Coordinates of C-alpha atoms in Angstrom, one line a residue:
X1 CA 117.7 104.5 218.5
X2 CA 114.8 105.3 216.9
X3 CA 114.5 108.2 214.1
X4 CA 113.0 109.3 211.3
X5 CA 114.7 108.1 207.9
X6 CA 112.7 111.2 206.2
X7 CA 115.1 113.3 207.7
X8 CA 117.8 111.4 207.1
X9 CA 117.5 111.2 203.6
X10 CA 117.1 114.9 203.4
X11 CA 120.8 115.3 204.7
X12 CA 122.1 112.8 202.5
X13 CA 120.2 114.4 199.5
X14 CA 121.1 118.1 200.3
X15 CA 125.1 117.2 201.0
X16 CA 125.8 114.1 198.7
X17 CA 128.1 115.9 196.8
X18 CA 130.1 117.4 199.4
X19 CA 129.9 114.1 201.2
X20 CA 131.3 112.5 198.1
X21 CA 133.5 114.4 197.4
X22 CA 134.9 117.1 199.6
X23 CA 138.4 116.1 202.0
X24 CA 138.7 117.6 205.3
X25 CA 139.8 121.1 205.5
X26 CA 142.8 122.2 207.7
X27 CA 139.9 124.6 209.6
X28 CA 137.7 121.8 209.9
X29 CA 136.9 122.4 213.9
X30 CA 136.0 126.4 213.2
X31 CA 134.2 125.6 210.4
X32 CA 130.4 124.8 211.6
X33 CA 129.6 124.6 207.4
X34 CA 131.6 121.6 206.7
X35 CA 130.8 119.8 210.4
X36 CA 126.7 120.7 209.8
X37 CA 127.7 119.2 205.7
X38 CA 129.7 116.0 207.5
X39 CA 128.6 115.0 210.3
X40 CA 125.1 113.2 210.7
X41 CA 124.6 114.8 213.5
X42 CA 123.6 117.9 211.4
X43 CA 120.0 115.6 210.0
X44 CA 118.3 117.0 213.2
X45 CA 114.6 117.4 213.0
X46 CA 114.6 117.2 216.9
X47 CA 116.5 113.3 216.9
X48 CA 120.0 112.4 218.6
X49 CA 121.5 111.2 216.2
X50 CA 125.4 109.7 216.3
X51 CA 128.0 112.3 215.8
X52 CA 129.5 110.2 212.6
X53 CA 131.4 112.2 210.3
X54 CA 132.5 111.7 207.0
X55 CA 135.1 112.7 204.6
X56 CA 136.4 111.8 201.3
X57 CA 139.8 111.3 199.4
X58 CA 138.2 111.0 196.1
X59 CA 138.5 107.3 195.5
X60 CA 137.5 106.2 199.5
X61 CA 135.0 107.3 201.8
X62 CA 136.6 107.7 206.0
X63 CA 133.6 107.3 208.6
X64 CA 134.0 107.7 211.8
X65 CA 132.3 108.7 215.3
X66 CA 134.0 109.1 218.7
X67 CA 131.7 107.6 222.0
X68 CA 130.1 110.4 223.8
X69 CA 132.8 111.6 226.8
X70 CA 129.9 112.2 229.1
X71 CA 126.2 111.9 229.0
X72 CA 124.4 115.3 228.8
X73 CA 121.3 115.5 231.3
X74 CA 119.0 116.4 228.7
X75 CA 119.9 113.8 225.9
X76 CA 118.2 110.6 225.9
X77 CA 120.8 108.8 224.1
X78 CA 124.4 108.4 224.6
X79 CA 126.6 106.7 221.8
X80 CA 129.7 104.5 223.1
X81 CA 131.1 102.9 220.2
X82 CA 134.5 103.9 218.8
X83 CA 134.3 103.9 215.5
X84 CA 136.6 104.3 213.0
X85 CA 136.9 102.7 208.5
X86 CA 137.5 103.7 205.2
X87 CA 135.2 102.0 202.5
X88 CA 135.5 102.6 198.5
X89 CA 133.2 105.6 197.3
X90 CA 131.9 103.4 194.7
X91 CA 130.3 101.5 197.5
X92 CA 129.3 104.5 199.3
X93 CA 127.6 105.9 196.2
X94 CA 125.6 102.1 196.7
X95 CA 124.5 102.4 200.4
X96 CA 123.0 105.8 199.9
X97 CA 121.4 105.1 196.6
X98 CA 119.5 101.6 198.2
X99 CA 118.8 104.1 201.5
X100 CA 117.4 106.6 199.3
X101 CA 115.3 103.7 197.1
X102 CA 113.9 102.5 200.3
X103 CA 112.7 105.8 201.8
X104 CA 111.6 106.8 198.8
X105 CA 109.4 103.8 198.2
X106 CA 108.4 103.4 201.8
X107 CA 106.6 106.9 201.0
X108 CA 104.9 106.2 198.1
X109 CA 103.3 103.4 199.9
X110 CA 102.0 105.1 202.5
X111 CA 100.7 107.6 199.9
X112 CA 102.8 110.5 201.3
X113 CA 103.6 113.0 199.2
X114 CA 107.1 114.9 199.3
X115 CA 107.9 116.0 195.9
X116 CA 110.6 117.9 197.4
X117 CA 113.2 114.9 198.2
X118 CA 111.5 113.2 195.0
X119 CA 112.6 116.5 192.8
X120 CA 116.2 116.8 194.7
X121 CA 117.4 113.0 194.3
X122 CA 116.2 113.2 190.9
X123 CA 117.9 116.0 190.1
X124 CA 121.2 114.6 191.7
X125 CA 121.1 111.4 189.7
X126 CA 120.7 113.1 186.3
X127 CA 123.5 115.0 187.6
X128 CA 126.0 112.1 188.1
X129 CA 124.6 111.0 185.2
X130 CA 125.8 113.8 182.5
X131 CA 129.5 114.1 182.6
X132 CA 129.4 118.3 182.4
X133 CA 126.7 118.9 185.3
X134 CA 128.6 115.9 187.7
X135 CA 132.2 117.8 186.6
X136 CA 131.0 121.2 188.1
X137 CA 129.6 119.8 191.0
X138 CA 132.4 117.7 191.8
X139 CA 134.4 120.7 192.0
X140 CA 131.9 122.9 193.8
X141 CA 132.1 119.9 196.5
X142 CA 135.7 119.9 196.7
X143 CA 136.4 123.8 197.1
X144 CA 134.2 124.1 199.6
X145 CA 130.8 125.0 198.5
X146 CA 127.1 123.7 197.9
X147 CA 125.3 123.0 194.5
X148 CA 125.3 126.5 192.7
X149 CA 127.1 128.4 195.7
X150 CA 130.3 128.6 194.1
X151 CA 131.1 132.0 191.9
X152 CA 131.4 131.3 188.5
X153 CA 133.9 132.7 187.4
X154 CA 136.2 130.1 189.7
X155 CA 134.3 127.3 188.3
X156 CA 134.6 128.3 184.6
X157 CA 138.4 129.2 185.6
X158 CA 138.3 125.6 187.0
X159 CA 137.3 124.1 183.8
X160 CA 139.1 125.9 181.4
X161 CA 142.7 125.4 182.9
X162 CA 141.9 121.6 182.8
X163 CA 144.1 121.0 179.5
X164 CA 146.6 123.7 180.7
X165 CA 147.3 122.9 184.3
X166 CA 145.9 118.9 184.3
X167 CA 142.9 117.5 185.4
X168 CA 144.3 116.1 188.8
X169 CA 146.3 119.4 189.8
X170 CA 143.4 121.3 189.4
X171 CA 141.1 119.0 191.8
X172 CA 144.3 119.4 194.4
X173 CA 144.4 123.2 194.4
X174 CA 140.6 123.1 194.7
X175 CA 140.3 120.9 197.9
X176 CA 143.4 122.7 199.5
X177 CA 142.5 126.2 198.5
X178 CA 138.4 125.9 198.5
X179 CA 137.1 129.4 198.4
X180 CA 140.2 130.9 197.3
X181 CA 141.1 128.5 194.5
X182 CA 140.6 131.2 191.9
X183 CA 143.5 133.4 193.7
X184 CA 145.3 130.3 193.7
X185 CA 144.5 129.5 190.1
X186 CA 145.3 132.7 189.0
X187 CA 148.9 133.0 191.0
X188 CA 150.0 129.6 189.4
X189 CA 148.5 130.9 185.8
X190 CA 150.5 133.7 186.1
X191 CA 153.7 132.1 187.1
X192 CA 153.5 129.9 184.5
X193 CA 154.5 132.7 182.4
X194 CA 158.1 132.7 181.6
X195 CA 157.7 136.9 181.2
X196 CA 156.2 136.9 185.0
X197 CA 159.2 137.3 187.5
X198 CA 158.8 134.7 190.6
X199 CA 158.2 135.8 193.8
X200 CA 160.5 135.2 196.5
X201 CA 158.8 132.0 198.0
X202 CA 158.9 130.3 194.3
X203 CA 161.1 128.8 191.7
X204 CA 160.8 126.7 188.4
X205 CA 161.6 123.1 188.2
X206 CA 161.1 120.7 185.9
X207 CA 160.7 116.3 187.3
X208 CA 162.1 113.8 184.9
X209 CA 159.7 112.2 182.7
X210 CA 158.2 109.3 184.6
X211 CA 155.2 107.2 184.0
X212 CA 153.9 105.0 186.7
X213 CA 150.7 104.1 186.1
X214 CA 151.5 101.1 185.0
X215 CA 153.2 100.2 188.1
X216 CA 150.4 100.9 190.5
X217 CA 147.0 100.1 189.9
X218 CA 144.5 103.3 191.3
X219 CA 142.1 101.6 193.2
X220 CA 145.0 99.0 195.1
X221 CA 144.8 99.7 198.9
X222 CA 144.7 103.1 200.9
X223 CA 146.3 106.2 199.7
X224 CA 148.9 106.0 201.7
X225 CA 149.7 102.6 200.9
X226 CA 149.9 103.2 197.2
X227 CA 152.5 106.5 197.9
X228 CA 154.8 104.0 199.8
X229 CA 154.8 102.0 196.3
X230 CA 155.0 104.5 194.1
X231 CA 158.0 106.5 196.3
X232 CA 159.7 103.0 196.2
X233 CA 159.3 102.7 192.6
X234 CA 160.6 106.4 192.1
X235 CA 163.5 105.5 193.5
X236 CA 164.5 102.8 192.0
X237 CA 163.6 104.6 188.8
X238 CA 165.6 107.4 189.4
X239 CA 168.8 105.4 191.3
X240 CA 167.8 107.0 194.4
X241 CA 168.5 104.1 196.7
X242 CA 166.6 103.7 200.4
X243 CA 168.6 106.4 202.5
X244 CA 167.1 110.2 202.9
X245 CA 167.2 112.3 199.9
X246 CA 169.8 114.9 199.8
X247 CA 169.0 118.6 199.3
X248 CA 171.4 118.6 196.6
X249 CA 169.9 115.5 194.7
X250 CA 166.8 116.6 195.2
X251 CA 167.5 119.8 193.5
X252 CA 169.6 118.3 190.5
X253 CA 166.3 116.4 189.6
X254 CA 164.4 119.6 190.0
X255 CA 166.6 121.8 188.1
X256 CA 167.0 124.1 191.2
X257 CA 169.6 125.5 193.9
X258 CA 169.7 123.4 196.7
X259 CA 168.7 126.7 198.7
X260 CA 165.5 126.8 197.3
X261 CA 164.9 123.8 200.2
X262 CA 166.5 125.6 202.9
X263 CA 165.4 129.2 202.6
X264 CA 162.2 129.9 204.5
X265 CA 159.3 132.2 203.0
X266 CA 156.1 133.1 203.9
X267 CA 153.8 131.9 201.2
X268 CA 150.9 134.5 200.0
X269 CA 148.3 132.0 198.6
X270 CA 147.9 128.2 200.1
X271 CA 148.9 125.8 198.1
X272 CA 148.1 122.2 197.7
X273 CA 152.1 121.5 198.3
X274 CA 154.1 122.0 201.1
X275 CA 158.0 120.9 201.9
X276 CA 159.4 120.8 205.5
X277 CA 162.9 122.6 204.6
X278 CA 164.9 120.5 207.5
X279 CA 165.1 117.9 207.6
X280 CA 163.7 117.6 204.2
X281 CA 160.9 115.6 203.3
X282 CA 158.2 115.2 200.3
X283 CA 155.8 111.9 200.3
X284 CA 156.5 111.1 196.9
X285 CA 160.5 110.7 197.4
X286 CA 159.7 108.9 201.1
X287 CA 159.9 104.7 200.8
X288 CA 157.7 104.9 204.1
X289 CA 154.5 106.4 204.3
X290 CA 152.6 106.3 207.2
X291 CA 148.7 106.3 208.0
X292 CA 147.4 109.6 208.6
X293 CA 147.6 110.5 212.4
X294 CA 144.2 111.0 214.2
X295 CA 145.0 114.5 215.3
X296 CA 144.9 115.3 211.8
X297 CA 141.5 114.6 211.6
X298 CA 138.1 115.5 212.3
X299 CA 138.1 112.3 214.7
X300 CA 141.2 113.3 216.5
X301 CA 139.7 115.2 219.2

């Protein structure tokens, strides 16, 4: 095909840190803001361009476009490749930064002058360059929002429960919850209180100490390939053997009633957790994980 790379840089520059850094939500087919964010398709200025969407785990980058199921009388172009990786974000980060040196150069060549793409890559590399500014947007991206669109009050409620609620947690309650992470935030804030009385969907528990970083390196295969090792090494940390975890085991290591598996509550808040009460199963305490299905995805049609 045959488009203008102008434009295209202009979607890359106005979404690269949602592209970067925001997963797919469980609304992702009703929600035309992520889909116009993701999918290239959303570069318009008048050009067909492939319907390749991408979303991010953090540490990878999943791209993938679907052939066109029929060819639209009006559309001039019809895409039939089935496509479908994962590459490392690092390398990501690359490809957009040499696409953005080229276009950029190729219009200062031609003496065109577009201060407003100069001015927003600028202002997105000084960005990833200071550890505060690429920290906010980073979690801007991954509840949701664009550059400066997220309230602050969530974002400085973000920031400060770092120390309190870890680094990691937060950026899980953030992708799951998006806009309402500082609901979320605050529910889990409060029932960290030992004066606050749980709710009837909750309990405490408490997991063994366990340190596995040194086990697994971060950046060693997919995601789900690293869970399968790190489940495998739970168990054998914790004696658990290879056959399916018990309610009862699982709620000695916990500290809970084995009922607290098997009761069934509607939750008020979503939460970046979820366990299936029969037959019971958690990804961390599984020695098989398996690659996401397609369904589950923005890709699956």
């Amino acid at each position: 095909m045959r488009g203008s790379a102008w434009h295209l840089a202009i979607w890359f520059a106005a979404n690269w840190w949602r592209l970067r850094w925001e997963p797919t939500p469980r609304t992702w087919l009703e929600d035309a803001n992520w889909r116009m964010s993701h999918s290239m398709a959303g570069a318009g200025g008048g050009y067909v361009w492939p319907d390749a969407v991408f979303a991010s785990d953090g540490e990878s980058i999943e791209i993938a476009a679907r052939p066109n199921a029929r060819s639209v009388l009006f559309e001039p172009i019809r895409y039939i490749n089935d496509v479908e990786t994962r590459i490392p974000a690092t390398e990501f980060e690359r490809k957009v930064d040499m696409f953005m040196a080229s276009v950029l150069s190729r219009l200062d060549l031609f003496k065109i002058e577009d201060q407003s793409l100069v001015e927003l890559w600028k202002e997105i590399l000084s960005e990833r360059r200071n550890p505060k500014d690429r920290r906010r947007r980073k979690l801007e991206a991954m509840a949701g929002y664009d550059p400066d669109e997220a309230p602050d009050e969530m974002i400085k409620q973000l920031i400060q429960d770092k120390e309190r609620l870890g680094k990691d947690a937060l950026q899980e309650v953030a992708a799951e919850a998006r806009h309402e992470t500082g609901e979320v935030l605050k529910f889990f804030c409060d029932l960290s209180r030992s004066e606050v009385r749980l709710q009837a969907a909750s309990f405490k528990g408490t997991l063994p100490d366990l340190d596995l970083t040194h086990l697994v390196p971060s950046n060693n295969g997919t995601p789900w390939q690293r869970a399968g090792r790190l489940a495998k090494a739970v168990r054998e940390k914790w004696g658990l053997g290879t056959k399916p975890i018990l309610n009862k085991q699982l709620a000695g290591l916990l500290g809970a009633k084995p009922t607290v598996f098997t009761e069934s509550f509607e939750g008020k808040v979503p939460m970046p957790l979820r366990c299936n009460p029969e037959p019971m199963v958690i990804s961390m305490f599984t020695s098989i994980v398996p690659s996401p299905q397609l369904g589950a995805s923005p890709w699956g049609g």
